[in-house]
Amino acid sequence: MDSQQSDARPVLEGPDIARVLTRIAHEIVERAKGADDVVLLGIPTRGVFLAQRLAAKLEEITDRKIPVGSLDITMYRDDLRMHPPRALARTDIPGDGIDGRLVVLVDDVLFSGRTIRAALDALNDIGRPRAVQLAVLVDRGHRELPIRADYVGKNLPTSLRETVKVQLAEEDGRDTVLLGAKQPSPGAQQ
């Protein structure tokens, strides 16, 4: 465990994550009046796994296959010039596309809103959904853009000196959401 995680405390564990995904699935079915035209698009990396889990829960509730895919936002980010180059993730749009459908973007943590703004730009290049909604596991506040999630697993007010780290079994070997103190950057003045 790295030093950033050593002082982190869990705020959601595996059963909690499963429970909030079940609740979000029920909320989607209720708002979409059955989820007949719902398409889930996860934002890599952990948003994709959450979208797949959410699709499975929706399928249990509705008895129908829910299209699920992924939406890479790398080239739409507004901080590309501030960070070293990064590898592109995969965009995978379900076969029937998104035109005229209700697209639910799925991400792990909603923070400044800039990731979702980039996702909306990427989505615009792919098609024209009937509507776009947002589902997040954790909303930690501190928005810099006027973006709000339609479905939230847990509202977790944080300070800017804290970090929220989502770990999912598919990527990290376990399901948990950790809240910890932000570690100073190496070489940063204190």
Tab-separated table of C-alpha atoms in Angstrom:
chain	number	residue	atom	x	y	z
A	1	MET	CA	0.000	0.000	0.000
A	2	ASP	CA	1.462	3.384	-0.944
A	3	SER	CA	1.806	6.261	1.524
A	4	GLN	CA	-1.226	8.031	0.066
A	5	GLN	CA	-3.421	5.052	0.901
A	6	SER	CA	-1.843	4.279	4.290
A	7	ASP	CA	-3.662	7.169	5.983
A	8	ALA	CA	-6.826	6.792	3.894
A	9	ARG	CA	-10.024	5.622	5.475
A	10	PRO	CA	-12.699	3.636	3.650
A	11	VAL	CA	-15.991	5.470	3.102
A	12	LEU	CA	-17.574	2.753	0.933
A	13	GLU	CA	-16.761	-0.952	0.850
A	14	GLY	CA	-17.804	-3.699	-1.577
A	15	PRO	CA	-21.335	-4.278	-0.219
A	16	ASP	CA	-21.956	-0.502	-0.086
A	17	ILE	CA	-20.878	-0.098	-3.711
A	18	ALA	CA	-23.149	-2.963	-4.796
A	19	ARG	CA	-26.051	-1.419	-2.863
A	20	VAL	CA	-25.652	2.065	-4.364
A	21	LEU	CA	-25.383	0.629	-7.885
A	22	THR	CA	-28.638	-1.258	-7.289
A	23	ARG	CA	-30.278	1.982	-6.116
A	24	ILE	CA	-28.969	3.919	-9.116
A	25	ALA	CA	-30.245	1.175	-11.462
A	26	HIS	CA	-33.727	1.451	-9.945
A	27	GLU	CA	-33.604	5.253	-10.240
A	28	ILE	CA	-32.653	4.993	-13.932
A	29	VAL	CA	-35.531	2.594	-14.619
A	30	GLU	CA	-37.957	4.900	-12.812
A	31	ARG	CA	-36.828	8.092	-14.572
A	32	ALA	CA	-36.486	6.432	-17.998
A	33	LYS	CA	-39.851	4.715	-17.622
A	34	GLY	CA	-38.429	1.260	-18.180
A	35	ALA	CA	-34.989	1.954	-19.677
A	36	ASP	CA	-36.038	0.836	-23.187
A	37	ASP	CA	-33.753	3.329	-24.955
A	38	VAL	CA	-30.957	3.590	-22.352
A	39	VAL	CA	-27.312	3.263	-23.410
A	40	LEU	CA	-24.599	3.282	-20.728
A	41	LEU	CA	-21.188	4.737	-21.600
A	42	GLY	CA	-18.432	4.425	-19.016
A	43	ILE	CA	-15.545	6.879	-18.854
A	44	PRO	CA	-12.263	4.913	-18.637
A	45	THR	CA	-11.018	3.401	-16.538
A	46	ARG	CA	-13.234	2.736	-13.549
A	47	GLY	CA	-16.321	4.302	-15.112
A	48	VAL	CA	-16.313	1.485	-17.669
A	49	PHE	CA	-16.390	-1.170	-14.945
A	50	LEU	CA	-19.139	0.702	-13.100
A	51	ALA	CA	-21.163	0.968	-16.339
A	52	GLN	CA	-20.833	-2.789	-16.889
A	53	ARG	CA	-21.987	-3.501	-13.327
A	54	LEU	CA	-24.850	-1.032	-13.704
A	55	ALA	CA	-25.893	-2.679	-16.984
A	56	ALA	CA	-26.035	-6.073	-15.237
A	57	LYS	CA	-28.255	-4.619	-12.490
A	58	LEU	CA	-30.512	-2.938	-15.063
A	59	GLU	CA	-30.818	-6.238	-16.926
A	60	GLU	CA	-31.916	-7.964	-13.697
A	61	ILE	CA	-34.605	-5.319	-13.165
A	62	THR	CA	-35.876	-4.949	-16.743
A	63	ASP	CA	-35.266	-8.435	-18.174
A	64	ARG	CA	-33.678	-6.895	-21.270
A	65	LYS	CA	-30.132	-6.405	-22.539
A	66	ILE	CA	-28.805	-2.907	-21.854
A	67	PRO	CA	-26.230	-1.610	-24.373
A	68	VAL	CA	-23.007	-0.614	-22.645
A	69	GLY	CA	-19.810	0.870	-24.001
A	70	SER	CA	-16.924	3.182	-23.194
A	71	LEU	CA	-16.101	6.758	-24.134
A	72	ASP	CA	-12.473	7.888	-24.272
A	73	ILE	CA	-12.165	11.589	-23.483
A	74	THR	CA	-8.378	11.934	-23.651
A	75	MET	CA	-8.219	14.193	-26.715
A	76	TYR	CA	-11.080	16.365	-25.410
A	77	ARG	CA	-9.464	17.238	-22.078
A	78	ASP	CA	-8.595	20.873	-21.449
A	79	ASP	CA	-5.426	19.982	-19.539
A	80	LEU	CA	-3.561	18.087	-22.277
A	81	ARG	CA	-0.795	20.673	-22.498
A	82	MET	CA	-0.272	20.637	-18.718
A	83	HIS	CA	0.479	16.920	-18.417
A	84	PRO	CA	2.788	14.496	-20.190
A	85	PRO	CA	1.275	12.621	-23.141
A	86	ARG	CA	-0.976	9.751	-22.152
A	87	ALA	CA	-2.164	6.689	-23.978
A	88	LEU	CA	-5.593	6.803	-25.549
A	89	ALA	CA	-8.227	4.628	-23.945
A	90	ARG	CA	-10.841	2.746	-25.898
A	91	THR	CA	-14.087	4.173	-27.215
A	92	ASP	CA	-16.605	1.408	-27.769
A	93	ILE	CA	-20.069	2.487	-28.902
A	94	PRO	CA	-22.790	-0.211	-28.913
A	95	GLY	CA	-23.859	-1.422	-32.374
A	96	ASP	CA	-27.147	0.492	-32.464
A	97	GLY	CA	-25.294	3.738	-31.737
A	98	ILE	CA	-26.528	6.588	-29.557
A	99	ASP	CA	-28.687	8.662	-31.919
A	100	GLY	CA	-32.101	9.283	-30.375
A	101	ARG	CA	-31.208	7.271	-27.268
A	102	LEU	CA	-30.919	8.229	-23.600
A	103	VAL	CA	-27.182	8.074	-22.902
A	104	VAL	CA	-26.130	7.710	-19.279
A	105	LEU	CA	-22.482	8.641	-18.808
A	106	VAL	CA	-20.934	6.690	-15.919
A	107	ASP	CA	-17.869	7.773	-13.960
A	108	ASP	CA	-16.346	6.981	-10.592
A	109	VAL	CA	-15.804	10.450	-9.058
A	110	LEU	CA	-17.347	13.805	-9.963
A	111	PHE	CA	-15.044	16.626	-8.913
A	112	SER	CA	-14.465	19.789	-10.987
A	113	GLY	CA	-16.784	18.749	-13.824
A	114	ARG	CA	-14.049	19.052	-16.450
A	115	THR	CA	-13.986	15.322	-17.233
A	116	ILE	CA	-17.713	15.370	-17.895
A	117	ARG	CA	-17.390	18.478	-20.067
A	118	ALA	CA	-14.807	16.590	-22.127
A	119	ALA	CA	-17.144	13.572	-22.285
A	120	LEU	CA	-19.963	15.756	-23.612
A	121	ASP	CA	-17.648	17.091	-26.325
A	122	ALA	CA	-16.572	13.544	-27.259
A	123	LEU	CA	-20.192	12.398	-27.318
A	124	ASN	CA	-21.090	15.257	-29.656
A	125	ASP	CA	-18.611	13.896	-32.217
A	126	ILE	CA	-20.168	10.425	-32.086
A	127	GLY	CA	-23.857	11.150	-32.460
A	128	ARG	CA	-26.928	12.965	-31.225
A	129	PRO	CA	-28.562	11.347	-28.208
A	130	ARG	CA	-32.137	12.202	-27.230
A	131	ALA	CA	-30.820	13.126	-23.786
A	132	VAL	CA	-27.664	12.717	-21.712
A	133	GLN	CA	-27.614	11.944	-18.000
A	134	LEU	CA	-24.768	11.395	-15.568
A	135	ALA	CA	-24.298	8.645	-12.982
A	136	VAL	CA	-21.358	8.784	-10.565
A	137	LEU	CA	-20.318	6.603	-7.670
A	138	VAL	CA	-19.033	9.581	-5.626
A	139	ASP	CA	-19.738	13.321	-5.880
A	140	ARG	CA	-17.058	15.118	-3.883
A	141	GLY	CA	-18.078	18.697	-4.734
A	142	HIS	CA	-15.752	21.536	-5.802
A	143	ARG	CA	-17.342	22.066	-9.216
A	144	GLU	CA	-15.609	24.461	-11.602
A	145	LEU	CA	-18.269	24.059	-14.296
A	146	PRO	CA	-22.083	24.026	-14.073
A	147	ILE	CA	-22.384	20.225	-14.147
A	148	ARG	CA	-24.519	18.110	-11.836
A	149	ALA	CA	-24.966	14.343	-11.637
A	150	ASP	CA	-28.440	12.883	-12.148
A	151	TYR	CA	-27.574	9.766	-10.142
A	152	VAL	CA	-25.143	9.808	-7.216
A	153	GLY	CA	-24.016	6.817	-5.181
A	154	LYS	CA	-22.628	8.919	-2.333
A	155	ASN	CA	-22.260	12.647	-1.792
A	156	LEU	CA	-18.927	13.048	-0.053
A	157	PRO	CA	-18.080	16.644	0.839
A	158	THR	CA	-14.307	16.975	0.843
A	159	SER	CA	-11.671	19.622	1.258
A	160	LEU	CA	-9.192	20.354	-1.518
A	161	ARG	CA	-6.530	18.862	0.774
A	162	GLU	CA	-8.201	15.449	0.549
A	163	THR	CA	-8.191	12.766	-2.122
A	164	VAL	CA	-10.883	10.298	-3.083
A	165	LYS	CA	-9.575	7.022	-4.481
A	166	VAL	CA	-11.975	4.484	-5.981
A	167	GLN	CA	-10.717	0.929	-6.191
A	168	LEU	CA	-12.650	-1.697	-8.121
A	169	ALA	CA	-11.983	-5.435	-8.219
A	170	GLU	CA	-11.574	-5.468	-12.007
A	171	GLU	CA	-8.654	-3.013	-11.856
A	172	ASP	CA	-7.424	-2.989	-8.257
A	173	GLY	CA	-8.357	-6.371	-6.801
A	174	ARG	CA	-10.923	-5.002	-4.334
A	175	ASP	CA	-13.953	-2.712	-4.102
A	176	THR	CA	-13.563	0.327	-1.884
A	177	VAL	CA	-13.671	4.118	-1.858
A	178	LEU	CA	-10.915	5.688	0.206
A	179	LEU	CA	-10.752	9.216	1.592
A	180	GLY	CA	-7.293	10.454	2.527
A	181	ALA	CA	-5.048	13.458	2.873
A	182	LYS	CA	-3.419	14.732	-0.325
A	183	GLN	CA	0.305	14.077	-0.287
A	184	PRO	CA	2.597	16.947	-1.299
A	185	SER	CA	4.248	16.551	-4.697
A	186	PRO	CA	7.886	15.476	-4.582
A	187	GLY	CA	10.033	18.595	-4.461
A	188	ALA	CA	7.088	20.854	-3.577
A	189	GLN	CA	7.744	23.579	-1.051
A	190	GLN	CA	5.791	23.311	2.150
